[in-house]
Amino acid sequence: MDFPKELKYHKEHCWVKVEGNRALIGITEHAQEELGDIVYVELPERGSETEQDESFGTVESAKAISELFAPVSGHVVDINDDLADQPELINDDPYESGWMIEIEMSDTSELKNLLTADQYKKYIEEEKG
């Protein structure tokens, strides 16, 4: 399983790619594998606000509907419009074409609450028991 080292990870299985005060966000390879084939994604509107650890949308798969939790707080500046017609992009490439939203962070110190790739891998192993 792939956990790119340059990303930060949230315990609710989202990844964050930080560029300045902006954060590109999606779900991890682990999350998409657990969900199975993703058939629908509900994302927030551009211009809406997110709060760290609060729901910002949902992902629907053949198995379940799962809430998405924001790894950081901020202002949604962009969403991946391609996911409306091609939600399978998340399964195909969760770290690139399957990204979900871009946030202008309101508090970059929240990044300290996120995990490194190694910490996230360990967290998943502990979660599985």
PDB file of C-alpha atoms in Angstrom:
ATOM      1  CA  MET A   1       0.000   0.000   0.000  1.00  0.00           C
ATOM      2  CA  ASP A   2       1.276   3.418  -0.957  1.00  0.00           C
ATOM      3  CA  PHE A   3       1.611   6.337   1.481  1.00  0.00           C
ATOM      4  CA  PRO A   4       3.542   9.154  -0.218  1.00  0.00           C
ATOM      5  CA  LYS A   5       6.048  10.595   2.268  1.00  0.00           C
ATOM      6  CA  GLU A   6       5.460  14.227   1.212  1.00  0.00           C
ATOM      7  CA  LEU A   7       1.816  14.110   2.337  1.00  0.00           C
ATOM      8  CA  LYS A   8       0.265  14.528   5.783  1.00  0.00           C
ATOM      9  CA  TYR A   9      -2.478  12.153   6.965  1.00  0.00           C
ATOM     10  CA  HIS A  10      -5.619  12.493   9.081  1.00  0.00           C
ATOM     11  CA  LYS A  11      -6.852   9.643  11.288  1.00  0.00           C
ATOM     12  CA  GLU A  12     -10.122   9.681   9.322  1.00  0.00           C
ATOM     13  CA  HIS A  13      -8.147   8.513   6.263  1.00  0.00           C
ATOM     14  CA  CYS A  14      -7.726  11.739   4.311  1.00  0.00           C
ATOM     15  CA  TRP A  15      -4.401  12.940   2.927  1.00  0.00           C
ATOM     16  CA  VAL A  16      -3.180  16.533   2.694  1.00  0.00           C
ATOM     17  CA  LYS A  17      -0.707  17.976   0.210  1.00  0.00           C
ATOM     18  CA  VAL A  18       0.451  21.340   1.560  1.00  0.00           C
ATOM     19  CA  GLU A  19       1.514  24.143  -0.786  1.00  0.00           C
ATOM     20  CA  GLY A  20       1.979  27.381   1.121  1.00  0.00           C
ATOM     21  CA  ASN A  21      -1.299  28.114   2.901  1.00  0.00           C
ATOM     22  CA  ARG A  22      -3.249  25.806   0.571  1.00  0.00           C
ATOM     23  CA  ALA A  23      -4.101  22.170   1.168  1.00  0.00           C
ATOM     24  CA  LEU A  24      -5.108  19.682  -1.508  1.00  0.00           C
ATOM     25  CA  ILE A  25      -7.191  16.914   0.092  1.00  0.00           C
ATOM     26  CA  GLY A  26      -8.349  13.434  -0.853  1.00  0.00           C
ATOM     27  CA  ILE A  27      -8.836  10.003   0.687  1.00  0.00           C
ATOM     28  CA  THR A  28      -5.987   7.573   1.147  1.00  0.00           C
ATOM     29  CA  GLU A  29      -5.324   4.421  -0.831  1.00  0.00           C
ATOM     30  CA  HIS A  30      -6.220   2.473   2.321  1.00  0.00           C
ATOM     31  CA  ALA A  31      -9.614   4.212   2.551  1.00  0.00           C
ATOM     32  CA  GLN A  32     -10.545   3.620  -1.082  1.00  0.00           C
ATOM     33  CA  GLU A  33      -9.542  -0.056  -0.781  1.00  0.00           C
ATOM     34  CA  GLU A  34     -11.725  -0.456   2.314  1.00  0.00           C
ATOM     35  CA  LEU A  35     -14.669   1.215   0.558  1.00  0.00           C
ATOM     36  CA  GLY A  36     -14.413  -0.736  -2.689  1.00  0.00           C
ATOM     37  CA  ASP A  37     -15.756   0.679  -5.956  1.00  0.00           C
ATOM     38  CA  ILE A  38     -16.736   4.317  -5.405  1.00  0.00           C
ATOM     39  CA  VAL A  39     -19.932   5.256  -7.254  1.00  0.00           C
ATOM     40  CA  TYR A  40     -20.740   8.763  -5.959  1.00  0.00           C
ATOM     41  CA  VAL A  41     -19.006  11.646  -4.186  1.00  0.00           C
ATOM     42  CA  GLU A  42     -20.678  14.607  -2.490  1.00  0.00           C
ATOM     43  CA  LEU A  43     -18.325  17.555  -2.021  1.00  0.00           C
ATOM     44  CA  PRO A  44     -18.832  21.027  -0.558  1.00  0.00           C
ATOM     45  CA  GLU A  45     -19.453  24.108  -2.702  1.00  0.00           C
ATOM     46  CA  ARG A  46     -16.583  26.397  -3.625  1.00  0.00           C
ATOM     47  CA  GLY A  47     -16.537  29.221  -1.122  1.00  0.00           C
ATOM     48  CA  SER A  48     -17.800  27.129   1.794  1.00  0.00           C
ATOM     49  CA  GLU A  49     -15.879  26.726   5.035  1.00  0.00           C
ATOM     50  CA  THR A  50     -14.437  23.571   6.589  1.00  0.00           C
ATOM     51  CA  GLU A  51     -13.545  22.919  10.209  1.00  0.00           C
ATOM     52  CA  GLN A  52     -10.852  20.449  11.206  1.00  0.00           C
ATOM     53  CA  ASP A  53     -12.369  17.065  12.156  1.00  0.00           C
ATOM     54  CA  GLU A  54     -15.829  18.086  10.867  1.00  0.00           C
ATOM     55  CA  SER A  55     -17.637  16.463   7.935  1.00  0.00           C
ATOM     56  CA  PHE A  56     -17.152  18.100   4.534  1.00  0.00           C
ATOM     57  CA  GLY A  57     -18.897  15.536   2.318  1.00  0.00           C
ATOM     58  CA  THR A  58     -19.557  11.875   1.643  1.00  0.00           C
ATOM     59  CA  VAL A  59     -18.281   9.033  -0.491  1.00  0.00           C
ATOM     60  CA  GLU A  60     -20.654   6.298  -1.610  1.00  0.00           C
ATOM     61  CA  SER A  61     -19.470   2.861  -2.634  1.00  0.00           C
ATOM     62  CA  ALA A  62     -21.168  -0.426  -3.337  1.00  0.00           C
ATOM     63  CA  LYS A  63     -20.473  -1.309   0.319  1.00  0.00           C
ATOM     64  CA  ALA A  64     -21.365   1.842   2.253  1.00  0.00           C
ATOM     65  CA  ILE A  65     -21.759   5.598   2.477  1.00  0.00           C
ATOM     66  CA  SER A  66     -18.916   7.183   4.425  1.00  0.00           C
ATOM     67  CA  GLU A  67     -18.503  10.701   5.718  1.00  0.00           C
ATOM     68  CA  LEU A  68     -15.403  12.675   4.801  1.00  0.00           C
ATOM     69  CA  PHE A  69     -13.743  14.595   7.633  1.00  0.00           C
ATOM     70  CA  ALA A  70     -11.680  17.716   7.029  1.00  0.00           C
ATOM     71  CA  PRO A  71      -8.046  17.359   8.054  1.00  0.00           C
ATOM     72  CA  VAL A  72      -7.709  21.161   8.283  1.00  0.00           C
ATOM     73  CA  SER A  73      -9.959  24.209   8.636  1.00  0.00           C
ATOM     74  CA  GLY A  74     -10.343  26.775   5.922  1.00  0.00           C
ATOM     75  CA  HIS A  75     -12.064  28.142   2.857  1.00  0.00           C
ATOM     76  CA  VAL A  76     -12.831  25.781  -0.056  1.00  0.00           C
ATOM     77  CA  VAL A  77     -11.197  27.368  -3.109  1.00  0.00           C
ATOM     78  CA  ASP A  78     -11.578  24.468  -5.530  1.00  0.00           C
ATOM     79  CA  ILE A  79     -13.269  21.093  -5.945  1.00  0.00           C
ATOM     80  CA  ASN A  80     -12.486  18.276  -8.350  1.00  0.00           C
ATOM     81  CA  ASP A  81     -15.405  18.615 -10.779  1.00  0.00           C
ATOM     82  CA  ASP A  82     -14.279  15.448 -12.606  1.00  0.00           C
ATOM     83  CA  LEU A  83     -15.456  13.317  -9.678  1.00  0.00           C
ATOM     84  CA  ALA A  84     -19.121  14.133 -10.391  1.00  0.00           C
ATOM     85  CA  ASP A  85     -18.996  12.072 -13.593  1.00  0.00           C
ATOM     86  CA  GLN A  86     -15.995   9.883 -12.774  1.00  0.00           C
ATOM     87  CA  PRO A  87     -15.986   8.983  -9.058  1.00  0.00           C
ATOM     88  CA  GLU A  88     -13.887   5.926  -9.968  1.00  0.00           C
ATOM     89  CA  LEU A  89     -10.894   8.286 -10.309  1.00  0.00           C
ATOM     90  CA  ILE A  90     -10.597   7.935  -6.529  1.00  0.00           C
ATOM     91  CA  ASN A  91     -10.119   4.170  -6.874  1.00  0.00           C
ATOM     92  CA  ASP A  92      -7.819   4.513  -9.885  1.00  0.00           C
ATOM     93  CA  ASP A  93      -5.516   7.222  -8.508  1.00  0.00           C
ATOM     94  CA  PRO A  94      -6.407   8.496  -5.013  1.00  0.00           C
ATOM     95  CA  TYR A  95      -3.330  10.745  -4.718  1.00  0.00           C
ATOM     96  CA  GLU A  96      -3.453  12.496  -8.084  1.00  0.00           C
ATOM     97  CA  SER A  97      -6.538  12.567 -10.348  1.00  0.00           C
ATOM     98  CA  GLY A  98      -8.727  11.433  -7.421  1.00  0.00           C
ATOM     99  CA  TRP A  99      -8.097  14.535  -5.272  1.00  0.00           C
ATOM    100  CA  MET A 100     -11.290  16.033  -3.829  1.00  0.00           C
ATOM    101  CA  ILE A 101     -10.989  19.601  -2.571  1.00  0.00           C
ATOM    102  CA  GLU A 102      -8.486  22.410  -2.196  1.00  0.00           C
ATOM    103  CA  ILE A 103      -8.649  24.542   0.935  1.00  0.00           C
ATOM    104  CA  GLU A 104      -7.047  27.850   1.801  1.00  0.00           C
ATOM    105  CA  MET A 105      -6.119  27.059   5.380  1.00  0.00           C
ATOM    106  CA  SER A 106      -7.263  29.410   8.107  1.00  0.00           C
ATOM    107  CA  ASP A 107      -4.829  27.986  10.689  1.00  0.00           C
ATOM    108  CA  THR A 108      -1.702  26.255   9.410  1.00  0.00           C
ATOM    109  CA  SER A 109      -0.791  25.213  12.976  1.00  0.00           C
ATOM    110  CA  GLU A 110      -3.502  22.521  12.609  1.00  0.00           C
ATOM    111  CA  LEU A 111      -1.030  20.630  10.417  1.00  0.00           C
ATOM    112  CA  LYS A 112       0.731  19.635  13.657  1.00  0.00           C
ATOM    113  CA  ASN A 113      -2.311  17.441  14.443  1.00  0.00           C
ATOM    114  CA  LEU A 114      -1.767  15.331  11.312  1.00  0.00           C
ATOM    115  CA  LEU A 115       0.326  12.203  10.888  1.00  0.00           C
ATOM    116  CA  THR A 116       3.414  11.513   8.798  1.00  0.00           C
ATOM    117  CA  ALA A 117       3.294   8.624   6.312  1.00  0.00           C
ATOM    118  CA  ASP A 118       5.066   6.321   8.797  1.00  0.00           C
ATOM    119  CA  GLN A 119       2.745   7.332  11.656  1.00  0.00           C
ATOM    120  CA  TYR A 120      -0.315   6.779   9.453  1.00  0.00           C
ATOM    121  CA  LYS A 121       0.917   3.336   8.383  1.00  0.00           C
ATOM    122  CA  LYS A 122       1.414   2.387  12.048  1.00  0.00           C
ATOM    123  CA  TYR A 123      -2.040   3.798  12.909  1.00  0.00           C
ATOM    124  CA  ILE A 124      -3.684   1.588  10.251  1.00  0.00           C
ATOM    125  CA  GLU A 125      -1.836  -1.489  11.485  1.00  0.00           C
ATOM    126  CA  GLU A 126      -3.001  -0.789  15.059  1.00  0.00           C
ATOM    127  CA  GLU A 127      -6.569  -0.139  13.840  1.00  0.00           C
ATOM    128  CA  LYS A 128      -6.675  -3.544  12.131  1.00  0.00           C
ATOM    129  CA  GLY A 129      -5.540  -5.144  15.368  1.00  0.00           C
TER     130      GLY A 129
END
